[in-house]
CSV table of C-alpha atoms in Angstrom, one decimal:
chain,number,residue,atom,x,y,z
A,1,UNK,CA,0.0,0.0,0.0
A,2,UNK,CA,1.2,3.3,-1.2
A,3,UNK,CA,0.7,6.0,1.4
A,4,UNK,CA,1.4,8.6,-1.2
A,5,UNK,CA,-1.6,7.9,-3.0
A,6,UNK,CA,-3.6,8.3,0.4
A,7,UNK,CA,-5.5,11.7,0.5
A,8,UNK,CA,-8.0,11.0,3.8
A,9,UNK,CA,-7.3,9.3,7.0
A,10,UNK,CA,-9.9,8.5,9.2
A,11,UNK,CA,-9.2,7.5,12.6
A,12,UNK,CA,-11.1,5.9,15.4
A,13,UNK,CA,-10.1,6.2,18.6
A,14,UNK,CA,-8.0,9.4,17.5
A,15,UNK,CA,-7.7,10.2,20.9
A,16,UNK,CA,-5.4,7.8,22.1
A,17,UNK,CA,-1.5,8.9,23.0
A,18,UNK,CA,-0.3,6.6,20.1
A,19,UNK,CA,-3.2,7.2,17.5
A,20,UNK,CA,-2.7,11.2,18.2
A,21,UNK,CA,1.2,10.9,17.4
A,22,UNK,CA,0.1,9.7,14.0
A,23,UNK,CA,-2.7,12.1,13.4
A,24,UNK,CA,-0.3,15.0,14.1
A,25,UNK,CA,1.9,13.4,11.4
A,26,UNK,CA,-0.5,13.1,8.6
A,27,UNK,CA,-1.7,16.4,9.3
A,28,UNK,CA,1.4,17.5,8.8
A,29,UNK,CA,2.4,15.6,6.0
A,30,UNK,CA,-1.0,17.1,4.4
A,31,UNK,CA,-3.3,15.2,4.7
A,32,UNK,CA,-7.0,15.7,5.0
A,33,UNK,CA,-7.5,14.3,9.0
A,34,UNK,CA,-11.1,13.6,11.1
A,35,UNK,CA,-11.7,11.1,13.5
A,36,UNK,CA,-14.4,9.5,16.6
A,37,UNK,CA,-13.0,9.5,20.3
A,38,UNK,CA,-15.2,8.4,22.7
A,39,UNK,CA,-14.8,11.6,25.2
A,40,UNK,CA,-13.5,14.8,25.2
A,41,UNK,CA,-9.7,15.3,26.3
A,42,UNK,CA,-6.6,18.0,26.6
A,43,UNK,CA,-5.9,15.6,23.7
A,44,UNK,CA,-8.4,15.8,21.2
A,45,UNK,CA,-9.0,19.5,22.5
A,46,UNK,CA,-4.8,19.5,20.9
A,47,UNK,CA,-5.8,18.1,17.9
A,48,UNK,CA,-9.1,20.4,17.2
A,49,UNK,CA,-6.4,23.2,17.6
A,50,UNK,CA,-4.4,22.0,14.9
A,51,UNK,CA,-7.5,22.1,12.3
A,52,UNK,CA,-8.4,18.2,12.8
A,53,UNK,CA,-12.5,17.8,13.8
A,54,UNK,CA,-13.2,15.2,16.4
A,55,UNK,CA,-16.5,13.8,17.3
A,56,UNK,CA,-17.6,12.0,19.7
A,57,UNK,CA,-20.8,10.4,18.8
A,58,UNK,CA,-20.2,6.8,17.0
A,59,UNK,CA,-22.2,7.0,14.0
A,60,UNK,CA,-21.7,6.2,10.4
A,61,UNK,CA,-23.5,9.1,9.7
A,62,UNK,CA,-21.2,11.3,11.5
A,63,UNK,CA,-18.4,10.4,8.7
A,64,UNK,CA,-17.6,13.7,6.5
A,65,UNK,CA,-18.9,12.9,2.7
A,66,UNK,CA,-15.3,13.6,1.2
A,67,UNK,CA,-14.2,10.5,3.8
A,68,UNK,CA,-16.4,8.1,1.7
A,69,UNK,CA,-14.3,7.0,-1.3
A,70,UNK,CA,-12.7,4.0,-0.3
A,71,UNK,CA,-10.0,4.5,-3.1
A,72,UNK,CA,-8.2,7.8,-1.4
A,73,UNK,CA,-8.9,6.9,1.9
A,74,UNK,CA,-7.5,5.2,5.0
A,75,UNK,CA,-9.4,4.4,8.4
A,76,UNK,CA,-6.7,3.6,11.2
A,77,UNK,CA,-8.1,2.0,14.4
A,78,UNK,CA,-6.9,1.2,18.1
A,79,UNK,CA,-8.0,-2.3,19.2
A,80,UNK,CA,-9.3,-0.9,22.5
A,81,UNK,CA,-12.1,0.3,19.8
A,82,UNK,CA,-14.5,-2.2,20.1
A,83,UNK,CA,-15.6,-5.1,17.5
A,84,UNK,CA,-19.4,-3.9,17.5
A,85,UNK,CA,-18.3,-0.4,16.9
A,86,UNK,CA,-20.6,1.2,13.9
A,87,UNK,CA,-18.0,3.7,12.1
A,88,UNK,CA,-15.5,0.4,12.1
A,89,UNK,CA,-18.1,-2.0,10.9
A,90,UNK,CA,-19.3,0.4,8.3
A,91,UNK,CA,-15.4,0.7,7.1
A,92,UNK,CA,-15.0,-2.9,6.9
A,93,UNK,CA,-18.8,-3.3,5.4
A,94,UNK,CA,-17.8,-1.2,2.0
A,95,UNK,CA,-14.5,-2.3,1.2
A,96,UNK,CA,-12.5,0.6,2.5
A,97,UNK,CA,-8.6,-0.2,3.8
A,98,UNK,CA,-8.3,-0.8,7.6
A,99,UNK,CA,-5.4,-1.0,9.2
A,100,UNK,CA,-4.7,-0.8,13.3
A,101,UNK,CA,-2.1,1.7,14.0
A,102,UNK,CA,0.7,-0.4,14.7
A,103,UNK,CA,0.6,-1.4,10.8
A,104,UNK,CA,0.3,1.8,9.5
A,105,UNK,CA,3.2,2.6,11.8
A,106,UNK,CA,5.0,-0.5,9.8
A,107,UNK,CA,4.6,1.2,6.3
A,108,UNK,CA,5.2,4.8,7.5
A,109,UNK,CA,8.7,2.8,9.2
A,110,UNK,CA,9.7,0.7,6.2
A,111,UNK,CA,11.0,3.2,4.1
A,112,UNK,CA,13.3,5.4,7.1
A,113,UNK,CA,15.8,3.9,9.1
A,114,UNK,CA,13.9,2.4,12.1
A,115,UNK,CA,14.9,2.5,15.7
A,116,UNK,CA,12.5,0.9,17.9
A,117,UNK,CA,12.2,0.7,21.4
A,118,UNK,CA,10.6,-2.7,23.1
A,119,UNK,CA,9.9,-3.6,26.2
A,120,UNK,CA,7.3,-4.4,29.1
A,121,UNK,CA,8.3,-0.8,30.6
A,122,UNK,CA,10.3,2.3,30.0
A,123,UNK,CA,9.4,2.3,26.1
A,124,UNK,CA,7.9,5.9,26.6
A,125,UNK,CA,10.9,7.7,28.0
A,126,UNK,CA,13.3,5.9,26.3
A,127,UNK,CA,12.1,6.5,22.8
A,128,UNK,CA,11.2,10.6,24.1
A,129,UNK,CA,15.1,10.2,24.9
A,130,UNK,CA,16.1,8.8,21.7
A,131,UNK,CA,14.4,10.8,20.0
A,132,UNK,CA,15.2,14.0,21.6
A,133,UNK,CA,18.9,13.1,21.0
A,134,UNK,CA,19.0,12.4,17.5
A,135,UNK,CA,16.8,15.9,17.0
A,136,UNK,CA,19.5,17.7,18.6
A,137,UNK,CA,22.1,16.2,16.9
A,138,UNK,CA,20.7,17.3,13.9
A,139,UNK,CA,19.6,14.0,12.5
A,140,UNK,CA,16.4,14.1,10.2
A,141,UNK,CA,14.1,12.6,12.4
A,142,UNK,CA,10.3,11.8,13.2
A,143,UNK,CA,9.7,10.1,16.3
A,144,UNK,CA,6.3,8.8,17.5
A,145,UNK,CA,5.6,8.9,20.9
A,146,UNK,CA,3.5,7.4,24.1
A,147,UNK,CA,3.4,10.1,25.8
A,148,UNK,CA,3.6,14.3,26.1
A,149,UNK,CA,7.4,15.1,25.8
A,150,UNK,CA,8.2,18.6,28.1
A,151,UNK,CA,10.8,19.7,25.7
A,152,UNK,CA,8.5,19.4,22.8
A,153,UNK,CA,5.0,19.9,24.4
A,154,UNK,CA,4.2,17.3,21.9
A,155,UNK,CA,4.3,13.1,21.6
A,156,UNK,CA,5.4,13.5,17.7
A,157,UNK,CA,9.0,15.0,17.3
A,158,UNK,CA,8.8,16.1,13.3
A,159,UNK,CA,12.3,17.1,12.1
A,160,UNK,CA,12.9,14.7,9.1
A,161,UNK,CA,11.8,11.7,7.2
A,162,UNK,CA,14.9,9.7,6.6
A,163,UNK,CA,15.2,8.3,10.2
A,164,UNK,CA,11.9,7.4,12.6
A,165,UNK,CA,11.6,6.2,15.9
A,166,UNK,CA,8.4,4.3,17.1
A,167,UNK,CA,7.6,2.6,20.2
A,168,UNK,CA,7.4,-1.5,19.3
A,169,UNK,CA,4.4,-2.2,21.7
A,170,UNK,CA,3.7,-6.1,23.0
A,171,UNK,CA,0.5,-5.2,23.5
A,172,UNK,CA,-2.0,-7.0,20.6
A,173,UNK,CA,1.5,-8.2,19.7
A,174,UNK,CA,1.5,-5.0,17.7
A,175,UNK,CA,5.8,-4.3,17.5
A,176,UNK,CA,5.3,-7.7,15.1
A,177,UNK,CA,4.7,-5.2,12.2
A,178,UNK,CA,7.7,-3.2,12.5
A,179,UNK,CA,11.2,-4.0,10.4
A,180,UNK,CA,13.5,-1.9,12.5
A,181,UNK,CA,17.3,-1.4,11.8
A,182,UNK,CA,18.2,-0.9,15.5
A,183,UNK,CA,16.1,-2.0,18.3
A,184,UNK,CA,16.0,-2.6,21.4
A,185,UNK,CA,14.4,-4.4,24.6
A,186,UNK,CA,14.7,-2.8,28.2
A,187,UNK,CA,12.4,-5.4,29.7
A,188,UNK,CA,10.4,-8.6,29.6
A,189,UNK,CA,8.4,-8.9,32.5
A,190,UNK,CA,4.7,-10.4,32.6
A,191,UNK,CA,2.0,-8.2,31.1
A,192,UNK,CA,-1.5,-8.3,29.2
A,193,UNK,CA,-1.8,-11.8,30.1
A,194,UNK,CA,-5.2,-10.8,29.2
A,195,UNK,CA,-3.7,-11.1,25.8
A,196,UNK,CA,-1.3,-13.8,26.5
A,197,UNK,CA,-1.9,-15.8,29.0
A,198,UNK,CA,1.0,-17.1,29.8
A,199,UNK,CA,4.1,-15.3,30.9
A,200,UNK,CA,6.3,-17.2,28.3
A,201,UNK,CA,3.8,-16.7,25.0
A,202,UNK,CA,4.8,-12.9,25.9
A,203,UNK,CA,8.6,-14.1,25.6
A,204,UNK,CA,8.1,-16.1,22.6
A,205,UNK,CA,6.4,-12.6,20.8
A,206,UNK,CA,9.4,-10.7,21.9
A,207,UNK,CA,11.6,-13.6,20.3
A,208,UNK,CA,9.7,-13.3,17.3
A,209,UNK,CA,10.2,-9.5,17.4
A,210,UNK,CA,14.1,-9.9,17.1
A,211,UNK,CA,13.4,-11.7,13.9
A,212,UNK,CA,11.8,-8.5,12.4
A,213,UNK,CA,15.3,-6.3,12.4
A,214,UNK,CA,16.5,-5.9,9.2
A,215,UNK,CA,19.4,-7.9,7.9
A,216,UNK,CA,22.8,-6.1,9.1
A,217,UNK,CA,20.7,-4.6,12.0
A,218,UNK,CA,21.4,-4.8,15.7
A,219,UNK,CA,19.7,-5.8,18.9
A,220,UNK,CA,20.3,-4.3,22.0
A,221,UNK,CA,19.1,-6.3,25.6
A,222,UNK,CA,19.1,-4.9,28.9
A,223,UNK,CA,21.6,-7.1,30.7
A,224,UNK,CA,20.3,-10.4,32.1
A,225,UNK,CA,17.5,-10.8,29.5
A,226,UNK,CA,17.2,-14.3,28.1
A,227,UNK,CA,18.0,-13.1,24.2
A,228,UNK,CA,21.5,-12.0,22.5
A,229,UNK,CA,22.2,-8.5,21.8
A,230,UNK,CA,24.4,-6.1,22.8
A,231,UNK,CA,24.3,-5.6,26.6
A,232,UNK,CA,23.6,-2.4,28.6
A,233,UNK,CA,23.6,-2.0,32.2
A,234,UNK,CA,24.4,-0.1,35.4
A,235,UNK,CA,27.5,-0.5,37.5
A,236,UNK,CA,28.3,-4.0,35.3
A,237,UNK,CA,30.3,-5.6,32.7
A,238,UNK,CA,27.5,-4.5,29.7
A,239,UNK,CA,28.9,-3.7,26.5
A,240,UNK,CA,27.4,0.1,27.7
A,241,UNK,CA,27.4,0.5,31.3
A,242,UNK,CA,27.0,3.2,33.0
A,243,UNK,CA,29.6,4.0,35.4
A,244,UNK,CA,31.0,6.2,38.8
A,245,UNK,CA,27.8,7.4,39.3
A,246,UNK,CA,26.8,10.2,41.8
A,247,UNK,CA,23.8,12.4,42.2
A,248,UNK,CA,24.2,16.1,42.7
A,249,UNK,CA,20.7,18.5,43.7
A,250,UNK,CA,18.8,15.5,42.0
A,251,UNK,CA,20.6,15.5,38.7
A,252,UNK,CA,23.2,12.4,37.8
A,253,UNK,CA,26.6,12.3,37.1
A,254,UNK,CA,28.1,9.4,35.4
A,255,UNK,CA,30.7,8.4,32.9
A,256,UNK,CA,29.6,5.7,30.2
A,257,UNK,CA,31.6,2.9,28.6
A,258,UNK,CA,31.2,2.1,25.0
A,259,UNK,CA,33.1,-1.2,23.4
A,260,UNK,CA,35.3,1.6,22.1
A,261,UNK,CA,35.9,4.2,24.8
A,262,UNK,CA,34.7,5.9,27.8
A,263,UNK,CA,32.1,8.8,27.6
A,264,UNK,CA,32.8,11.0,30.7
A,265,UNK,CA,31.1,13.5,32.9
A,266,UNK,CA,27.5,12.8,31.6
A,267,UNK,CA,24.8,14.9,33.3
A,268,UNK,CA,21.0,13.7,33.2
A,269,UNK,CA,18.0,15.3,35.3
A,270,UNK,CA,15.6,12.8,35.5
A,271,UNK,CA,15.5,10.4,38.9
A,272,UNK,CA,15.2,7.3,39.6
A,273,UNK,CA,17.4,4.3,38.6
A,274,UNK,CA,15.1,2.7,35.8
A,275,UNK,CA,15.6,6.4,34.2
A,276,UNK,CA,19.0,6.2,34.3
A,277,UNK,CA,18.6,2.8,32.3
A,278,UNK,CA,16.7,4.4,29.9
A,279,UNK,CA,18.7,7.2,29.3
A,280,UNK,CA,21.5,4.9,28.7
A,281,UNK,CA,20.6,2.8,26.5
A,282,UNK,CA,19.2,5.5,24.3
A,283,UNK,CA,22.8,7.0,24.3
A,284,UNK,CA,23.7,3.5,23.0
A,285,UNK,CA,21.6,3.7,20.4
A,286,UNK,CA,22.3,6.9,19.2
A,287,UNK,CA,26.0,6.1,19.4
A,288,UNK,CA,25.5,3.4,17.2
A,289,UNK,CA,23.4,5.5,14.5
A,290,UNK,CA,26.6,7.6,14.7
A,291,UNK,CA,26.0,10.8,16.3
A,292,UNK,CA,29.0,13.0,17.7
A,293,UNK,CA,29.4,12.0,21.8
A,294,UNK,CA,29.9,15.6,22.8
A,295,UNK,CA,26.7,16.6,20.9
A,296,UNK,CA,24.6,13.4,22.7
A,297,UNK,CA,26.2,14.5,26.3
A,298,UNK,CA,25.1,18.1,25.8
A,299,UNK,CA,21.5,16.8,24.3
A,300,UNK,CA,21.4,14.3,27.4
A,301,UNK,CA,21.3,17.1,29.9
A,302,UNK,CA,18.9,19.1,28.0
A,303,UNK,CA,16.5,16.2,28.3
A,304,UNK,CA,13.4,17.7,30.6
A,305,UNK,CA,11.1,14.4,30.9
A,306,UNK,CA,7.3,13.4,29.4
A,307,UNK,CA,4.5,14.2,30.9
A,308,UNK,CA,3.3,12.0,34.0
A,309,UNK,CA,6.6,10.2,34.1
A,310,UNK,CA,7.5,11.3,37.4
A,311,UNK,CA,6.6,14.9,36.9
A,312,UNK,CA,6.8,17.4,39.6
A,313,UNK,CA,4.2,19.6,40.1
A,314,UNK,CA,4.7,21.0,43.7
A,315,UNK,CA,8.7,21.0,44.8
A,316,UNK,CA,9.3,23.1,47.7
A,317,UNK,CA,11.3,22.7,50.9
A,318,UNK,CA,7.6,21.5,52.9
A,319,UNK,CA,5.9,19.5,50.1
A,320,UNK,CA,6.6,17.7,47.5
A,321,UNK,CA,4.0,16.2,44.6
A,322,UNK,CA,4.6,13.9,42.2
A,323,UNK,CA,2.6,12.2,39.3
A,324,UNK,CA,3.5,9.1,37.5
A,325,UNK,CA,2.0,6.6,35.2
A,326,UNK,CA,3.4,3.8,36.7
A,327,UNK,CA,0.3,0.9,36.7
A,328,UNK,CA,2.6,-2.7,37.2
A,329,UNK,CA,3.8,-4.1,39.9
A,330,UNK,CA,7.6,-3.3,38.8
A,331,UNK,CA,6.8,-0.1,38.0
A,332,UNK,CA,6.0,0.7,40.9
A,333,UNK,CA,9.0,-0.6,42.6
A,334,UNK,CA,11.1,2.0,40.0
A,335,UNK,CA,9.0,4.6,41.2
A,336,UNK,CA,9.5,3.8,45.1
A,337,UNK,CA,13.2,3.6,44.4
A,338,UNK,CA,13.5,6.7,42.8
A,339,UNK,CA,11.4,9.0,45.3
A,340,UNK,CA,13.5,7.2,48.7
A,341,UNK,CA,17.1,8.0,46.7
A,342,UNK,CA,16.0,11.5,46.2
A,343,UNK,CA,14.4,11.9,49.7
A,344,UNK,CA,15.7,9.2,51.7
A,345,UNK,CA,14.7,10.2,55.3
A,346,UNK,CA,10.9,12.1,54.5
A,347,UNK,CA,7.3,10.5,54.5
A,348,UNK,CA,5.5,9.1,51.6
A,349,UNK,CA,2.4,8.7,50.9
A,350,UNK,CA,0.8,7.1,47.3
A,351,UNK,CA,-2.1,7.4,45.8
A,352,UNK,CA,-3.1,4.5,43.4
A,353,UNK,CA,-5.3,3.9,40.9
A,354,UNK,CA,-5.4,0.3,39.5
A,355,UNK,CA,-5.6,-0.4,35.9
A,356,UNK,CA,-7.8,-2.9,34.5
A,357,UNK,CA,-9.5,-6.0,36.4
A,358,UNK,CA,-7.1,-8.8,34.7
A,359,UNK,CA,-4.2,-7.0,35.6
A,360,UNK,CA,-5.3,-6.9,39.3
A,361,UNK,CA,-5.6,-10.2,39.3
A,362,UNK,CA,-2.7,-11.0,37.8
A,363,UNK,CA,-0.6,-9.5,40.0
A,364,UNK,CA,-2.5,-8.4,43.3
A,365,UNK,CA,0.3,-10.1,45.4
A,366,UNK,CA,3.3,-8.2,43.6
A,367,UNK,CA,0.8,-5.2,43.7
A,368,UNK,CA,0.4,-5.6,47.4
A,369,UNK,CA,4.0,-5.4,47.9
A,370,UNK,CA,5.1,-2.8,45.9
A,371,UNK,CA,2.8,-0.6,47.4
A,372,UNK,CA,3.1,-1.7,50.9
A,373,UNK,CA,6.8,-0.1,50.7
A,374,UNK,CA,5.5,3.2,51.1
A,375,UNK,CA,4.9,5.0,54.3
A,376,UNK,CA,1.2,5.7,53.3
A,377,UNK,CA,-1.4,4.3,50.6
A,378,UNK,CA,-4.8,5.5,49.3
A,379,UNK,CA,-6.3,3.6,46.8
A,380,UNK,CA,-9.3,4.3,44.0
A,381,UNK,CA,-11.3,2.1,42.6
A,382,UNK,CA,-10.4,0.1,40.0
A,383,UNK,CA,-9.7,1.8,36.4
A,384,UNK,CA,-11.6,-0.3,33.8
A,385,UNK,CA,-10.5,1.1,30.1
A,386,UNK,CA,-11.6,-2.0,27.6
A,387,UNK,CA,-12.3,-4.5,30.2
A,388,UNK,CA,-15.9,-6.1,32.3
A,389,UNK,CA,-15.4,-6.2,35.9
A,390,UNK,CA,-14.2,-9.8,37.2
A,391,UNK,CA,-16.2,-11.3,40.3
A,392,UNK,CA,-14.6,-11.1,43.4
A,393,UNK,CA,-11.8,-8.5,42.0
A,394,UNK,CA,-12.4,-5.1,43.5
A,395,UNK,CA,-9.7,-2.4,45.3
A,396,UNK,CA,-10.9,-3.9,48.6
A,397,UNK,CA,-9.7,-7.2,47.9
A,398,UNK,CA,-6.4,-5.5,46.7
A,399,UNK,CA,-6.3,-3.3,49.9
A,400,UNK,CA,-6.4,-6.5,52.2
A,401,UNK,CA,-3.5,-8.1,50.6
A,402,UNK,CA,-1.1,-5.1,51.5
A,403,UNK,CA,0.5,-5.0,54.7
A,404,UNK,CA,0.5,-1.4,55.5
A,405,UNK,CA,-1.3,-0.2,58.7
A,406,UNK,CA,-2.0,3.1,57.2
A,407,UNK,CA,-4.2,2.3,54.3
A,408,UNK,CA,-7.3,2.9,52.9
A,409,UNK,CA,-10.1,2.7,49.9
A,410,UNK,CA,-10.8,6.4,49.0
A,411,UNK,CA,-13.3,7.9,46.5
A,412,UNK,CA,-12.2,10.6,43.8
A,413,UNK,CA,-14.5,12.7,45.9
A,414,UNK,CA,-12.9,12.7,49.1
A,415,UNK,CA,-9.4,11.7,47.6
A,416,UNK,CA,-7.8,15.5,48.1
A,417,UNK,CA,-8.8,16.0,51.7
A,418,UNK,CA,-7.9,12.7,53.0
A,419,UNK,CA,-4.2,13.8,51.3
A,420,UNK,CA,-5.2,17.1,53.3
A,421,UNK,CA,-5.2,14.9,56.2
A,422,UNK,CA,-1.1,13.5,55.6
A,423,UNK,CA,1.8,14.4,57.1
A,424,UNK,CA,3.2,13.4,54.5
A,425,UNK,CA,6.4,15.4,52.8
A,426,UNK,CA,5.9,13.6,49.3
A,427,UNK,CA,2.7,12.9,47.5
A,428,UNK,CA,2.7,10.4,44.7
A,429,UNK,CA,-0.4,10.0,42.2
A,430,UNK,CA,0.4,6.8,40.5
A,431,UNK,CA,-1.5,4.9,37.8
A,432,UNK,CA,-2.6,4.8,33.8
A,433,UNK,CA,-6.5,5.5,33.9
A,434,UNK,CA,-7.9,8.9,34.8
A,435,UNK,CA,-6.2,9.9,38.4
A,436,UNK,CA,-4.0,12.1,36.2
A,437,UNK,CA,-6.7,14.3,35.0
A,438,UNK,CA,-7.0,14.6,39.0
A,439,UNK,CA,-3.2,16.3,39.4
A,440,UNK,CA,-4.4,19.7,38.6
A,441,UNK,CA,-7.6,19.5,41.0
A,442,UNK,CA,-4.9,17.8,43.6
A,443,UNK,CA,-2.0,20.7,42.8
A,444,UNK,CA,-4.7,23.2,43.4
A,445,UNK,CA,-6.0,22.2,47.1
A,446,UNK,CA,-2.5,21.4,48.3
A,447,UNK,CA,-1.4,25.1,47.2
A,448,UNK,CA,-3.9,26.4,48.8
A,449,UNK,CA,-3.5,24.7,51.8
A,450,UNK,CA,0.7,25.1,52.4
């Protein structure tokens, strides 16, 4: 299929981080753009602002007349859009070409020399990272991202067309589209078992993922992954490791070895040790596309973070509030480890907001402990997105299983004055539903308060 030949793109579920990236990018390639989202967002409020109308009523009749000929145009779907959707099955009725995103990302990536970044977590800021780098170094880049990136306001970085980088999502077993020339896989842990059900099928997919780089391409693996590639780590005998680390007013210092040398004196503002992994291993990448090492330490350091990945929004002396996306078990543990190295000796309290049934019950003992680590925990209800609710599997089952005295199931109602109530130094919102559009709501009352 000849994307050049493509006049219309029609997208349901236009609203999604992922889908959005690519809307922005055919806009601006454009193209005519419309799409269905199911609610209103900052998002879709973005994309209105850029000339692209969004509706949110799913009807066939609600598709623009010029959207109609099937021979100049494309609909592009997420599968969290369900099967008995009416726009879709109208699509699919009268021969028009769909595609889910993740395919439309593997034509748009075929012809540009692909990085892609895999991996059960740390996909988002790594590829905002890699991105980012190869931007400032000048390379002619588009990167499409998972999230909002601070230095670019944006989750599409549009600087080029020779070189892309994409996120290669397990999720759907999506990344099995792309034909990357560098990739690389920062984790494996067990996810959408939903999707899997088994821990090693999810193994086997990102097996069957390496066997998509393009011949003469390279494969990069977090050290102590079960798959050959070049190694990264911290502190170890990885082919990149980062070394001599030391943290300095919250920003780390560390020296990096290549195969071939030693980068020195690398600065990098972002906390937490699963960060510093992913800012590694997007210098590794970049190193190996060939950008200048001076150049990547200077773009390192200029790197400012995506939105709800461990964004401050209150950092004074007496409080401190965080938001983060984290929503698995492991996840959490990164996030717990980067907010005691940065304030080792003060109180923290969480609030979390589970993310889908099956995942609950996946892991509600690993959830249990990663969240009975910190000093404090309010929990909401359970996020739904796609899913039914499972029998038996609520936040109050999940809230017995952690062993934390202070505790407790909290409404969105009375979530901001039973964060009132804390002593706590450090607030942490934490999860992937809709507790972030809380933050401002939350930023608001606690200013106010202090």
């Amino acid at each position: 299929m000849n994307l050049k030949n493509i006049h219309n793109i029609y997208f349901i579920g236009i609203g999604g981080i992922g889908m959005s990236a690519l809307a922005r990018y055919f806009k601006a390639n454009k193209k005519q753009v419309v799409g269905y989202d199911k609610t209103a967002t900052e998002i879709t409020g973005a994309l209105s602002n850029l000339g692209i109308d969004v509706h949110f009523e799913d009807s066939a009749e609600n598709i623009p007349v010029s959207f109609l000929n099937p021979a100049n145009t494309l609909v592009v779907y997420t599968p969290a859009v369900p099967k008995s959707h009416s726009e879709l099955t109208y699509f699919k009725n009268n021969q028009f070409q769909v595609l889910k995103r993740s395919e439309v990302l593997g034509l748009i990536t075929e012809n540009t020399f692909c990085l892609a970044v895999a991996g059960t977590h740390g996909k988002t800021t790594t590829s905002s990272i890699l991105g980012h780098l190869l931007a400032e170094c000048n390379v002619e880049v588009t990167a499409f991202l998972g999230g909002v990136t601070e230095n670019y306001n944006s989750n599409l970085i549009l600087k080029g067309a020779k070189v892309s980088v994409v996120e290669a999502d397990e999720f759907d077993r999506s990344f099995l589209t792309l034909s990357p020339n560098l990739a690389c896989i920062t984790s494996m842990d067990a996810d959408h078992l939903d999707i899997y059900g088994e821990a090693d099928a999810l193994k086997e997919s990102f097996i069957e993922f390496t066997k998509r780089i393009k011949p003469k391409g390279k494969l990069f693996v977090k050290s102590g992954l079960p798959i050959d590639g070049i190694t990264y780590g911290i502190e170890d005998g990885s082919n990149y490791s980062a070394q001599n680390i030391k943290i300095e007013n919250g920003t780390y210092m560390f020296d990096v070895k290549t195969p071939k040398e030693v980068i020195e004196n690398i600065h990098f503002n972002l906390p937490g040790r699963h960060n510093l992994s992913n800012a590694l291993i997007a210098l590794a990448m970049a190193v190996e596309y060939g950008c200048p090492h001076q150049q990547l330490a200077k773009a390192l350091a200029s790197f400012k973070g995506v939105k709800r990945r461990f964004t401050y929004h209150i950092k004074t002396d007496d409080l401190v509030f965080i938001d983060d996306y984290a929503h698995h078990p492991e996840e959490i543990n990164a996030v717990h480890q980067a907010v005691r190295e940065m304030y080792p000796d003060e109180r923290v309290l969480a609030i979390f907001q589970p993310h889908l049934y099956s995942r609950t019950k996946d892991f509600a003992n690993e959830f249990a402990e990663s969240l009975a680590q910190f000093d404090e925990v309010l929990l909401l209800d359970i996020y739904p997105a796609r899913e039914l609710p499972i029998e038996g599997v609520t936040s109050g089952w999940l809230l017995g299983k952690i062993d934390n005295e202070n505790k407790q199931l909290v409404s969105k109602e009375l979530m901001l004055s039973k964060i009132q109530e804390s002593d706590a130094k450090i607030i942490l919102t934490i999860g992937a539903g809709d507790i972030g559009e809380e933050v401002n709501k939350i930023k608001k009352g606690l200013s106010v308060a202090s």
